[in-house]
Short mmCIF file of N, CA and C in Angstrom, two decimals:
data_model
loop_
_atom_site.label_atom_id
_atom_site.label_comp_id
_atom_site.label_asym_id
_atom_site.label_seq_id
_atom_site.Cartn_x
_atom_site.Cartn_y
_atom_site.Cartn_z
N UNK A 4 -5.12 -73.73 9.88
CA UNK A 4 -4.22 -72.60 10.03
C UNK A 4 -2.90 -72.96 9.37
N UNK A 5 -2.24 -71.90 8.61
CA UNK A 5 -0.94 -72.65 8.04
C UNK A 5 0.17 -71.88 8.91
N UNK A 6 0.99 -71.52 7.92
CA UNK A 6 2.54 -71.54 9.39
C UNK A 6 2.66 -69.69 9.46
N UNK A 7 2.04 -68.84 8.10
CA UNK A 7 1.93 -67.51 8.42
C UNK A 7 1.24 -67.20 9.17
N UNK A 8 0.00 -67.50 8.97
CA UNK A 8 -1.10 -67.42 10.17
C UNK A 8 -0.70 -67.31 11.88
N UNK A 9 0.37 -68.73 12.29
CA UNK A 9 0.35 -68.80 13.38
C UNK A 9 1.47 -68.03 13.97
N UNK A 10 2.25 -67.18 12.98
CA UNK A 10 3.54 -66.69 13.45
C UNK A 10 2.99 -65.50 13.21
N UNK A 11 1.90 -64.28 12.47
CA UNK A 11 0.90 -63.80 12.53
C UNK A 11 0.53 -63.55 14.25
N UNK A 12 0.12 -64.48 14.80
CA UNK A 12 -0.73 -64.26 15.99
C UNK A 12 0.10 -64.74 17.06
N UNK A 13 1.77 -65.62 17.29
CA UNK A 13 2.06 -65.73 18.37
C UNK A 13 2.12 -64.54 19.73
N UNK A 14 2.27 -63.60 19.06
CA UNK A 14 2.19 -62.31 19.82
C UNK A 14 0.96 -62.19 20.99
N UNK A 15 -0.32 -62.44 19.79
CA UNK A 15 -1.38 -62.09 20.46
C UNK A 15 -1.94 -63.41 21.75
N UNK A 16 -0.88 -64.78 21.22
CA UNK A 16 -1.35 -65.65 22.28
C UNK A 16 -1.06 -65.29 23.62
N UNK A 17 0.36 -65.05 23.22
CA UNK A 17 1.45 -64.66 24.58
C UNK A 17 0.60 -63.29 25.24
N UNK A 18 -0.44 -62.61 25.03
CA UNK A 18 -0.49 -61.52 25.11
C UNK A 18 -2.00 -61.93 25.70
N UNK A 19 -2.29 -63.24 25.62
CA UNK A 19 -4.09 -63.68 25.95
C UNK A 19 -4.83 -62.54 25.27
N UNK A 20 -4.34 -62.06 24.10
CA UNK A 20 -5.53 -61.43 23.42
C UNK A 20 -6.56 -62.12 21.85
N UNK A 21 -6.31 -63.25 21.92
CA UNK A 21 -7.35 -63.95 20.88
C UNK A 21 -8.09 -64.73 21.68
N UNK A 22 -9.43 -64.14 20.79
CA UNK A 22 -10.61 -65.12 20.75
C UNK A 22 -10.85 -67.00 21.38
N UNK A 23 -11.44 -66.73 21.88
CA UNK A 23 -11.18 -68.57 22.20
C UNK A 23 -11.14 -69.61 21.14
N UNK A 24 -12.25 -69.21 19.94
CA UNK A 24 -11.61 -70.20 18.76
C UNK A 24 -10.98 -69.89 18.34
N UNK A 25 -9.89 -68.84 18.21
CA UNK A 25 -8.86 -68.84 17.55
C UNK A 25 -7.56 -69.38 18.78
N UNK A 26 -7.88 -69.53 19.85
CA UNK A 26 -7.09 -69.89 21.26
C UNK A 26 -7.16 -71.39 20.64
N UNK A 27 -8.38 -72.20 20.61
CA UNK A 27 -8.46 -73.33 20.53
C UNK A 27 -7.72 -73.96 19.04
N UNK A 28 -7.48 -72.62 18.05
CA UNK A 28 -7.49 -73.29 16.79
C UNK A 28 -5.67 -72.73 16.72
N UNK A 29 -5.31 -71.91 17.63
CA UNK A 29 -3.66 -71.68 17.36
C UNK A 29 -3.01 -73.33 18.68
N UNK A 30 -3.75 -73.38 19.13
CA UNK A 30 -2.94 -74.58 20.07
C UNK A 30 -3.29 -76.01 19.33
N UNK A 31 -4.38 -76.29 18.71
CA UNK A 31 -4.19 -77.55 18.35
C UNK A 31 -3.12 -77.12 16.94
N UNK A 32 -3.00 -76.46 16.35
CA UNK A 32 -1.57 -76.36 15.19
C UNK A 32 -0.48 -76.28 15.64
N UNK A 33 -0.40 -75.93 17.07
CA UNK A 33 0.56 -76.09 18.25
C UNK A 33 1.14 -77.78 18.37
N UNK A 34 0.14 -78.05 19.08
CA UNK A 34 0.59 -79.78 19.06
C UNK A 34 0.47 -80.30 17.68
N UNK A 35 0.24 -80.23 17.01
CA UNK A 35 0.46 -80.91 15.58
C UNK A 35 1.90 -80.73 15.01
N UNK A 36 2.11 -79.53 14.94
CA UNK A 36 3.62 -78.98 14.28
C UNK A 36 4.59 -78.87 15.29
N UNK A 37 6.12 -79.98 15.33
CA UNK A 37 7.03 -80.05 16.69
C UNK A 37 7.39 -78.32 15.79
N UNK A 38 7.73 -77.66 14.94
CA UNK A 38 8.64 -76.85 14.77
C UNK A 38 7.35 -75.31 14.93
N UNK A 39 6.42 -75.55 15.15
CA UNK A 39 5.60 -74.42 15.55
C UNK A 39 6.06 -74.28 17.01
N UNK A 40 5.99 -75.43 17.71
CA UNK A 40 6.25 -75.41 19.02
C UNK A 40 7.18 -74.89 19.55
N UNK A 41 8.63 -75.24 18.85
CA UNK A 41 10.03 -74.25 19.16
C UNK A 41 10.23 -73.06 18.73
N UNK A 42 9.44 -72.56 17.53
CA UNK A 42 9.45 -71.34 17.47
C UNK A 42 8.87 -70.60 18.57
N UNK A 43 7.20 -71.19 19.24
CA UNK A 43 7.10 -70.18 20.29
C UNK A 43 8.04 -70.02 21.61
N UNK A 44 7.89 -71.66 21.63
CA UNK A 44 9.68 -71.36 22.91
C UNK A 44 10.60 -70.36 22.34
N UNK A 45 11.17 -70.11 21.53
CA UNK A 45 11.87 -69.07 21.10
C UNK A 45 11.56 -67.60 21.45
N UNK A 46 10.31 -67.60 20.87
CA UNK A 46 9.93 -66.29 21.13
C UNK A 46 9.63 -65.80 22.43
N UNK A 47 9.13 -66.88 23.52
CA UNK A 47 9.08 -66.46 24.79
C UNK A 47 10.44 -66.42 25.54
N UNK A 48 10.91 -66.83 25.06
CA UNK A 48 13.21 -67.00 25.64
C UNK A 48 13.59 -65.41 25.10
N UNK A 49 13.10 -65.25 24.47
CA UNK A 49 14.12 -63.60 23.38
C UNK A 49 13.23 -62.74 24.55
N UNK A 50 11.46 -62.79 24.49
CA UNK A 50 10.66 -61.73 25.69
C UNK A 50 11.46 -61.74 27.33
N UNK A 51 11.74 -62.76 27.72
CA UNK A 51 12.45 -62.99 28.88
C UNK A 51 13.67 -62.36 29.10
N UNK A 52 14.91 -62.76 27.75
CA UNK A 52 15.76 -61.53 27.80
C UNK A 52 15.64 -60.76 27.69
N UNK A 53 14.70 -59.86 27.24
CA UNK A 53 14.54 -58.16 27.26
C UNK A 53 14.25 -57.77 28.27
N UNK A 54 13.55 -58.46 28.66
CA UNK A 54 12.61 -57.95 30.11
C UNK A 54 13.74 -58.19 31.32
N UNK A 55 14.52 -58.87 31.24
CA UNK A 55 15.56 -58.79 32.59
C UNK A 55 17.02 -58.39 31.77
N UNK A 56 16.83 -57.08 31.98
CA UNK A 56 18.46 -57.00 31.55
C UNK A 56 19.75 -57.18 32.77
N UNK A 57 20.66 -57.42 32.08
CA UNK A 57 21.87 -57.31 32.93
C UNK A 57 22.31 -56.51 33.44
N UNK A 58 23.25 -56.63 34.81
CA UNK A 58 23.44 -55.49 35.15
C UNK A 58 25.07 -55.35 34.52
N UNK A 59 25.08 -54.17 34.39
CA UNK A 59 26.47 -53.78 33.22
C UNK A 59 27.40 -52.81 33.90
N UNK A 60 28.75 -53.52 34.64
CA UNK A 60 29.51 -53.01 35.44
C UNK A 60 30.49 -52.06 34.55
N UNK A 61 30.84 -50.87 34.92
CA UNK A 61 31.98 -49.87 34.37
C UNK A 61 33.47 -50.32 35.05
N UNK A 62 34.27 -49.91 34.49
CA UNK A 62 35.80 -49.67 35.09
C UNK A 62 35.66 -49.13 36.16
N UNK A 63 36.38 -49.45 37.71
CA UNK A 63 36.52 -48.87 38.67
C UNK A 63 36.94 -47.13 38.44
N UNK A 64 38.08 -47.11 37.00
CA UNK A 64 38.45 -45.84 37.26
C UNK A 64 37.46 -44.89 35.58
N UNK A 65 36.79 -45.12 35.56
CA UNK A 65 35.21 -44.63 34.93
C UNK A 65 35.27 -43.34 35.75
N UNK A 66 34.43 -43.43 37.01
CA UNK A 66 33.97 -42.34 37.37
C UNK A 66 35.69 -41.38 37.71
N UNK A 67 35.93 -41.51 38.04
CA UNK A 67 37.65 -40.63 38.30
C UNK A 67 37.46 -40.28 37.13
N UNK A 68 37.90 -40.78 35.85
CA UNK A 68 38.18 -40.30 34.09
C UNK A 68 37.34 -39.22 33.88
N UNK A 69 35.65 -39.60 34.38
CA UNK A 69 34.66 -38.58 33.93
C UNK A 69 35.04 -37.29 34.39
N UNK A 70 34.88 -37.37 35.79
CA UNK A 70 34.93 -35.94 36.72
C UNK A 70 36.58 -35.06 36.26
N UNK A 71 37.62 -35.97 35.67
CA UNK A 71 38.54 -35.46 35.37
C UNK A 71 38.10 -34.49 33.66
N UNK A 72 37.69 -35.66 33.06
CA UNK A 72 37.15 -35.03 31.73
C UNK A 72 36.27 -33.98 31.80
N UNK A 73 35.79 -33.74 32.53
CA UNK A 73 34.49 -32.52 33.00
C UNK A 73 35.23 -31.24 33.47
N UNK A 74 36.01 -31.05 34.55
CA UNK A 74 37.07 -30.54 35.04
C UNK A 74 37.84 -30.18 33.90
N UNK A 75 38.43 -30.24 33.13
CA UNK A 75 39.35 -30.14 31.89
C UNK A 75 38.43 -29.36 31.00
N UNK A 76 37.51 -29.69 30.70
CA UNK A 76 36.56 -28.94 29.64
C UNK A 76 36.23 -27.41 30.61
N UNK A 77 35.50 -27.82 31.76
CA UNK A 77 35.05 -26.32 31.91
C UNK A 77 36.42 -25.46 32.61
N UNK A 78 37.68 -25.84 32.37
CA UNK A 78 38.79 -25.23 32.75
C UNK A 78 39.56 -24.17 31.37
N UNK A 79 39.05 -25.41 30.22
CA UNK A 79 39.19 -25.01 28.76
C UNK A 79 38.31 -23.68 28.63
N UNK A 80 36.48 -23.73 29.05
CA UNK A 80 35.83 -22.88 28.64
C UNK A 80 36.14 -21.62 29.41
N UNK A 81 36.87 -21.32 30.67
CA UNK A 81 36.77 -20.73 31.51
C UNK A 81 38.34 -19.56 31.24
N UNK A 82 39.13 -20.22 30.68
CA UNK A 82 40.43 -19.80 30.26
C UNK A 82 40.24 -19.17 28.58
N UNK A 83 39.35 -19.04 28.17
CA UNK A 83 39.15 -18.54 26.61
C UNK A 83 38.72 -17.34 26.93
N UNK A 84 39.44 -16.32 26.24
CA UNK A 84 39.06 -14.71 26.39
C UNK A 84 37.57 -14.87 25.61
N UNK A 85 36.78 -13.84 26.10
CA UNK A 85 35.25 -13.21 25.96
C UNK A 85 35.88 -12.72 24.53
N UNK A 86 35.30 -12.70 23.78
CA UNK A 86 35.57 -12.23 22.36
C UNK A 86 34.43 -11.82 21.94
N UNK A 87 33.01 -11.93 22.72
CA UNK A 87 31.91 -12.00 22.42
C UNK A 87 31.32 -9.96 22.39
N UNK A 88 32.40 -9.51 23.13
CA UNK A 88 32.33 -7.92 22.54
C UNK A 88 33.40 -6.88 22.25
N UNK A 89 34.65 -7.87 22.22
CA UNK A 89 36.09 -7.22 21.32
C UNK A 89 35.58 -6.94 19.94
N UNK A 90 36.30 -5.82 19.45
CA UNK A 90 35.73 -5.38 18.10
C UNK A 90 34.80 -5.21 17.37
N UNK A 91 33.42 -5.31 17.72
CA UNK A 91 32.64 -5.30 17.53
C UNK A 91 31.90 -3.91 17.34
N UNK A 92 31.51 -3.38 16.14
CA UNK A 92 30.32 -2.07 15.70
C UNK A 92 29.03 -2.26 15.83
N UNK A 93 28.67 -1.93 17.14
CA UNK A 93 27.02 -2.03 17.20
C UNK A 93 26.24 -3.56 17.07
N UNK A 94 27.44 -4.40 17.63
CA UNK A 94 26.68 -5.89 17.54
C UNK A 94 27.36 -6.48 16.32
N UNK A 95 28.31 -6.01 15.50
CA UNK A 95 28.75 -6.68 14.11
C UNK A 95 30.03 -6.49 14.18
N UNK A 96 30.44 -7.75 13.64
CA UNK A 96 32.25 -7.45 13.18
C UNK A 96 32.27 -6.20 12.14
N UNK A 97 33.47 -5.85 12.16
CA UNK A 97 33.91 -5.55 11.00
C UNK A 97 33.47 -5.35 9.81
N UNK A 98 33.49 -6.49 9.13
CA UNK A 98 33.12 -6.92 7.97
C UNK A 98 31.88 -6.34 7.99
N UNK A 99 30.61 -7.20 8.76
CA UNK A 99 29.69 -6.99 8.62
C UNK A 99 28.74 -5.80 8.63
N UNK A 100 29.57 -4.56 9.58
CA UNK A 100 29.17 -3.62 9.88
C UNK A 100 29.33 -2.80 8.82
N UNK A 101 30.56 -3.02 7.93
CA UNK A 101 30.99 -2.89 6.75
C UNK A 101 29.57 -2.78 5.45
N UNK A 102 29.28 -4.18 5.48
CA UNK A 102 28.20 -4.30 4.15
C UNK A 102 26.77 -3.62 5.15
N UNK A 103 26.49 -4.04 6.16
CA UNK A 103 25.18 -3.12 6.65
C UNK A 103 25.52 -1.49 6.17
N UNK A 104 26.54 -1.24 6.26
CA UNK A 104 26.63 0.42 6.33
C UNK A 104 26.35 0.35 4.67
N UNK A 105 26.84 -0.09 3.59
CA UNK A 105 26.53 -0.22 2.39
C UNK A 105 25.53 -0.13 1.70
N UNK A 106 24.61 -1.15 2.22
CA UNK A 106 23.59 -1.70 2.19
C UNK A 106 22.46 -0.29 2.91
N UNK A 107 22.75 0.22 3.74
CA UNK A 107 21.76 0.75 4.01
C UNK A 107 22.00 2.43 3.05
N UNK A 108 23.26 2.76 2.86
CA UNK A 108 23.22 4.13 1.84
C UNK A 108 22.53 3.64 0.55
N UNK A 109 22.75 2.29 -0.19
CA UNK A 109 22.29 2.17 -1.49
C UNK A 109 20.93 2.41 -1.24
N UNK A 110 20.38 1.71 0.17
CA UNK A 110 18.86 1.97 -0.09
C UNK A 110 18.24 3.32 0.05
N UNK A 111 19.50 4.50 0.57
CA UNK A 111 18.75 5.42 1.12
C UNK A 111 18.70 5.72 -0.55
N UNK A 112 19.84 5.90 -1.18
CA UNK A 112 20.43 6.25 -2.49
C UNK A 112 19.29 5.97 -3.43
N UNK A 113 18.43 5.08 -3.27
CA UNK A 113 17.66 4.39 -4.27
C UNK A 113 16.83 4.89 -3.87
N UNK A 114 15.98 5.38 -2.29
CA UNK A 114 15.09 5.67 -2.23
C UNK A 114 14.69 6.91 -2.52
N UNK A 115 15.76 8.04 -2.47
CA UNK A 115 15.75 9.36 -3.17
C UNK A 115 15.72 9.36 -4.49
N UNK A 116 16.21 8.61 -5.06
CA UNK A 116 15.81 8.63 -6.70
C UNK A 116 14.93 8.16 -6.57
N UNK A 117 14.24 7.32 -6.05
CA UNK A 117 13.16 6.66 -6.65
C UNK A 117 11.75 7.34 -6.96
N UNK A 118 11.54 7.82 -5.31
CA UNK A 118 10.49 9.00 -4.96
C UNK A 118 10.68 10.40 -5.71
N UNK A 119 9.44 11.13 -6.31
CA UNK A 119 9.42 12.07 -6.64
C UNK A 119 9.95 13.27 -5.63
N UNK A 120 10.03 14.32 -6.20
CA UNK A 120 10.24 15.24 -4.81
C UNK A 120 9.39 16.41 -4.57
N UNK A 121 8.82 16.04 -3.30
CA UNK A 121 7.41 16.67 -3.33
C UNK A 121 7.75 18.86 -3.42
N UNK A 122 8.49 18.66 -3.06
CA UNK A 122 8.43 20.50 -2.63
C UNK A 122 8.96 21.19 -3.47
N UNK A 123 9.36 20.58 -5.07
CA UNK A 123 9.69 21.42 -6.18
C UNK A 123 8.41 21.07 -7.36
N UNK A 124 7.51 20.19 -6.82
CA UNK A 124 6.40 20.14 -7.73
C UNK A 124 5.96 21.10 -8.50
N UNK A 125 5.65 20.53 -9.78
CA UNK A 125 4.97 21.80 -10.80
C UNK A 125 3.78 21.64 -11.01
N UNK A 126 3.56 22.89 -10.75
CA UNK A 126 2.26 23.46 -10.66
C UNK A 126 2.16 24.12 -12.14
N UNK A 127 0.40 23.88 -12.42
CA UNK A 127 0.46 24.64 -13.72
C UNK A 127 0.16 26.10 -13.76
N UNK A 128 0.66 26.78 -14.91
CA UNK A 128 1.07 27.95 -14.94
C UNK A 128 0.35 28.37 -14.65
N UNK A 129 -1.39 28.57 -15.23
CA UNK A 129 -2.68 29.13 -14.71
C UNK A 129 -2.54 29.24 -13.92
N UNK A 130 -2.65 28.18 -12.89
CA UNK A 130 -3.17 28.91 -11.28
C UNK A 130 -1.67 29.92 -10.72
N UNK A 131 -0.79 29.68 -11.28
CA UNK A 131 0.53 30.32 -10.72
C UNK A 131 0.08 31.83 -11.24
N UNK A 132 -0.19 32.21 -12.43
CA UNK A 132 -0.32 33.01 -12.60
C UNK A 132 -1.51 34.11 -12.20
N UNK A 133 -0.76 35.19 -11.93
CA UNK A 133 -2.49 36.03 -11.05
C UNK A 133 -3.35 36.48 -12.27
N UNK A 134 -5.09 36.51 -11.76
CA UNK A 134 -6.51 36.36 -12.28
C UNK A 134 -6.10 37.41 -13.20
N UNK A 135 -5.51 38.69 -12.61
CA UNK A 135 -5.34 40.07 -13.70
C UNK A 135 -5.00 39.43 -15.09
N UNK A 136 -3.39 39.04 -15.35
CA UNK A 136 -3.02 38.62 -16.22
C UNK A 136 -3.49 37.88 -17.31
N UNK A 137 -4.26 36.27 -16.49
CA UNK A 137 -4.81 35.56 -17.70
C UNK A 137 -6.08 36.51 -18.16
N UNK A 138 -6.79 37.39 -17.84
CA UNK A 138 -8.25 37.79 -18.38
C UNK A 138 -7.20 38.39 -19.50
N UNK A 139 -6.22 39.49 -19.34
CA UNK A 139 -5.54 40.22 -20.37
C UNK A 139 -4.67 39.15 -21.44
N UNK A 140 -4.43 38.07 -20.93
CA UNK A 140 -3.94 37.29 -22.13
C UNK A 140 -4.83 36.59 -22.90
N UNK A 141 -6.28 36.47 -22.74
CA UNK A 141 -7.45 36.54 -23.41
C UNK A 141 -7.66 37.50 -24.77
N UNK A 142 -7.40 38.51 -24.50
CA UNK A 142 -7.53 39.48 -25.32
C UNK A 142 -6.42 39.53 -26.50
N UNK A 143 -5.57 39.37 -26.03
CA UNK A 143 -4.19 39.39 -26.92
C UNK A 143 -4.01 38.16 -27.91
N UNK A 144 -3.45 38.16 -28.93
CA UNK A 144 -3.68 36.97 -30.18
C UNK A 144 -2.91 35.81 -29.49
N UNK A 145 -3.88 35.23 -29.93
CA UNK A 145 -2.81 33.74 -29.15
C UNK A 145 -1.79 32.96 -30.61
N UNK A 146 -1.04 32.86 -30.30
CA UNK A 146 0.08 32.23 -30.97
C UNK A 146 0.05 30.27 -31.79
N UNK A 147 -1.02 30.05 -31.48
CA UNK A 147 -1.46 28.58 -31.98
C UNK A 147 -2.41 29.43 -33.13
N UNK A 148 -2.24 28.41 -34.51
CA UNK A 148 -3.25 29.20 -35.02
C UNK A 148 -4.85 28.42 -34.68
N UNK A 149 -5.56 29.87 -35.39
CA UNK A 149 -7.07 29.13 -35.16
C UNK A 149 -7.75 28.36 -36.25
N UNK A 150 -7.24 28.32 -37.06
CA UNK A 150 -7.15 26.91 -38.21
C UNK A 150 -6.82 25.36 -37.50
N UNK A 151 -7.72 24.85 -36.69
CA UNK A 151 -6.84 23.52 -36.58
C UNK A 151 -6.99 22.20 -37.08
N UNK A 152 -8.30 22.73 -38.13
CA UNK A 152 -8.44 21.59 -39.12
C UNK A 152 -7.53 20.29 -39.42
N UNK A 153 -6.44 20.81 -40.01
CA UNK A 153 -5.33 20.07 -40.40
C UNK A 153 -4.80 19.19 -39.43
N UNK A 154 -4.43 20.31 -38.31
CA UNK A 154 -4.45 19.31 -37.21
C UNK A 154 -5.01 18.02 -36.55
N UNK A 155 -6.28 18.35 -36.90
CA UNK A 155 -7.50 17.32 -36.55
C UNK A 155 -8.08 16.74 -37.41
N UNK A 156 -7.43 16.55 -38.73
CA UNK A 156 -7.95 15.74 -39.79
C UNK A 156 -7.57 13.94 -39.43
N UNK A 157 -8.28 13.12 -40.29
CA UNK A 157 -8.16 11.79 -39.70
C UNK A 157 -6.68 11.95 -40.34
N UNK A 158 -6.24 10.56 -40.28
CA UNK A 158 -4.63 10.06 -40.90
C UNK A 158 -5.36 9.01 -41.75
N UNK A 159 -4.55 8.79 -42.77
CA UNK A 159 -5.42 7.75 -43.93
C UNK A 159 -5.15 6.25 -43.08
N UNK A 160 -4.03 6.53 -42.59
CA UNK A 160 -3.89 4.74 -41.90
C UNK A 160 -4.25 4.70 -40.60
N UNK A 161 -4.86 5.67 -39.96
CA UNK A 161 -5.84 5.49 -39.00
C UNK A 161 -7.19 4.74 -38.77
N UNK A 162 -7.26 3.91 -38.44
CA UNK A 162 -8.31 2.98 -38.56
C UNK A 162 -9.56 3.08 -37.19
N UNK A 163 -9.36 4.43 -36.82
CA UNK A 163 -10.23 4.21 -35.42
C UNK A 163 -10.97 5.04 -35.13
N UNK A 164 -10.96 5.90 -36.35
CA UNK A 164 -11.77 6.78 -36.72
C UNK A 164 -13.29 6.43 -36.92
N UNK A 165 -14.21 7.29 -36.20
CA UNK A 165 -15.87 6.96 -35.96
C UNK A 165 -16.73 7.29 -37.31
N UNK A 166 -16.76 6.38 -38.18
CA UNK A 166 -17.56 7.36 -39.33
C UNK A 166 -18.71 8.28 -38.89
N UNK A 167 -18.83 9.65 -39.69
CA UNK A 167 -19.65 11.08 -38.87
C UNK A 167 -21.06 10.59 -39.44
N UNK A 168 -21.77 10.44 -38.87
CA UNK A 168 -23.40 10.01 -39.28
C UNK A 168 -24.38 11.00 -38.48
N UNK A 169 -24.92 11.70 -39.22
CA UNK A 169 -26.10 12.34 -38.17
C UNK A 169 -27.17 11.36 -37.96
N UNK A 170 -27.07 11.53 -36.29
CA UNK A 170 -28.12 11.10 -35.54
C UNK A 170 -28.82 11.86 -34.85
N UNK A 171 -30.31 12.52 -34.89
CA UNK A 171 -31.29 12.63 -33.71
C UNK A 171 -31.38 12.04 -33.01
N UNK A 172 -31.45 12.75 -32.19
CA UNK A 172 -31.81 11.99 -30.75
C UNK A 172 -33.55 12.45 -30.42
N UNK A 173 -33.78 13.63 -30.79
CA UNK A 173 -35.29 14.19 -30.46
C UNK A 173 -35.65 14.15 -28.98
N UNK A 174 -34.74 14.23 -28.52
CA UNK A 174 -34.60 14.60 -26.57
C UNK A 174 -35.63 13.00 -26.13
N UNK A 175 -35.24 11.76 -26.46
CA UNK A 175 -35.47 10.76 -26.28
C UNK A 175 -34.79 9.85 -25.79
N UNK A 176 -35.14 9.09 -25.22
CA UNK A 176 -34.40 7.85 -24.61
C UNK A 176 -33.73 7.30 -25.70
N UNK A 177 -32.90 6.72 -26.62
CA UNK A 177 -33.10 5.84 -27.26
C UNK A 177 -31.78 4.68 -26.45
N UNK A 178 -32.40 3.40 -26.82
CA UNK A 178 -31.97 1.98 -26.46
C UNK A 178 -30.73 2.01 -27.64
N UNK A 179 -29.81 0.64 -26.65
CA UNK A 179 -28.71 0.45 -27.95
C UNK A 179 -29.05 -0.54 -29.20
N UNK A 180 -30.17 -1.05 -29.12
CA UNK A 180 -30.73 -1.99 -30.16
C UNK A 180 -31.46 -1.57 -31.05
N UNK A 181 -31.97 -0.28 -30.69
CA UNK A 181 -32.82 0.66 -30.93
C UNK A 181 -32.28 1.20 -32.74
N UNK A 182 -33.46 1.17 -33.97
CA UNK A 182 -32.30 1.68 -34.69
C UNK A 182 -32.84 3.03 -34.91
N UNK A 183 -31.86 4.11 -34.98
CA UNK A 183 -32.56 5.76 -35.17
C UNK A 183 -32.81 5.97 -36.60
#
C-alpha cells in the first residue's frame, strides 16, 4: 500500500467499513510508517473537535440590545403612512395607469383598422339587383365588345402558354403514359 492509498481509506478505517484484508493490510502500513501513524492521530483529534463543540457565551447585554433592536424596527414599520392605496387608479400609480390607458386605445385603434368591417360588406351587384332587371339587361347590348380575341391572344413573351394539339379522347379512359 503506498501513502495515497492509505490516506484514501483512513476514513473508512475509522468508520470499520473495510474488508478485513484490507483492515489487515491498512494497519500493518500503520506500524511500518511513524508518519502514517500521526496523520491518523490527527485525523481522529480534528473528528473529536467537531463532534464536541463549545459552548459559546454572548454579552450579558446581547439579549437587552436584541429586544431593543426588534422594538425599534417594528416601531419604524408601524409609524410609516399606508401608501399602499394613496393615489392610486385602479391598482396603478399614476404613471402607470397612464401607459395602460395608452396601451390599451392603440390596441383598440389597431384593432379597428385591422379587422374588416363586417356590416358595410359588398355584395355583388347581381344578387343586389332584382331577377326583373338582370333578364332585361340580357337583352340590351352589352358594352364589352364581343370580339375578345385580342384580348385572349397569347403575349409573345409569355412562356406558359399550352401548345393547342387536338386530342381524342373517344369517351375512353386514357392513362397519363398512355400516348393518344
Amino acid at each position: 500500500m503506498n501513502r495515497y492509498e492509505f490516506e484514501d481509506k483512513i476514513s473508512d478505517y475509522l468508520d470499520n467499513q473495510l474488508s478485513i484484508s484490507e483492515r489487515k493490510e491498512f494497519e500493518s502500513f500503520l506500524e511500518n510508517d511513524d508518519e502514517a501513524h500521526v496523520l491518523l492521530e490527527s485525523v481522529r483529534k480534528t473528528i473529536k473537535l467537531l463532534d464536541s463543540p463549545w459552548p459559546i457565551k454572548a454579552s450579558d447585554e446581547f439579549i437587552p440590545n436584541l429586544l431593543n433592536r426588534i422594538n425599534v424596527e417594528k416601531n419604524k414599520l408601524a409609524n410609516k403612512p399606508d401608501r399602499s392605496s394613496k393615489g392610486l387608479i385602479l391598482g396603478f400609480s399614476p404613471a402607470n395607469a397612464f401607459l395602460m390607458s395608452a396601451a390599451l386605445i392603440c390596441f383598440v385603434v389597431i384593432s379597428v383598422n385591422i379587422f374588416p368591417d363586417f356590416n358595410n360588406s359588398n355584395q355583388s351587384t347581381i344578387v343586389s339587383e332584382p331577377v326583373n332587371q338582370s333578364i332585361m339587361n340580357l337583352n340590351q347590348p352589352s358594352l364589352v365588345s364581343k370580339d375578345n380575341s385580342s384580348v385572349f391572344q397569347a403575349d409573345s413573351s409569355d412562356t406558359t402558354t399550352i401548345p393547342k394539339t387536338n386530342t381524342q379522347l373517344n369517351d375512353k379512359i386514357k392513362f397519363v403514359k398512355n400516348k393518344r
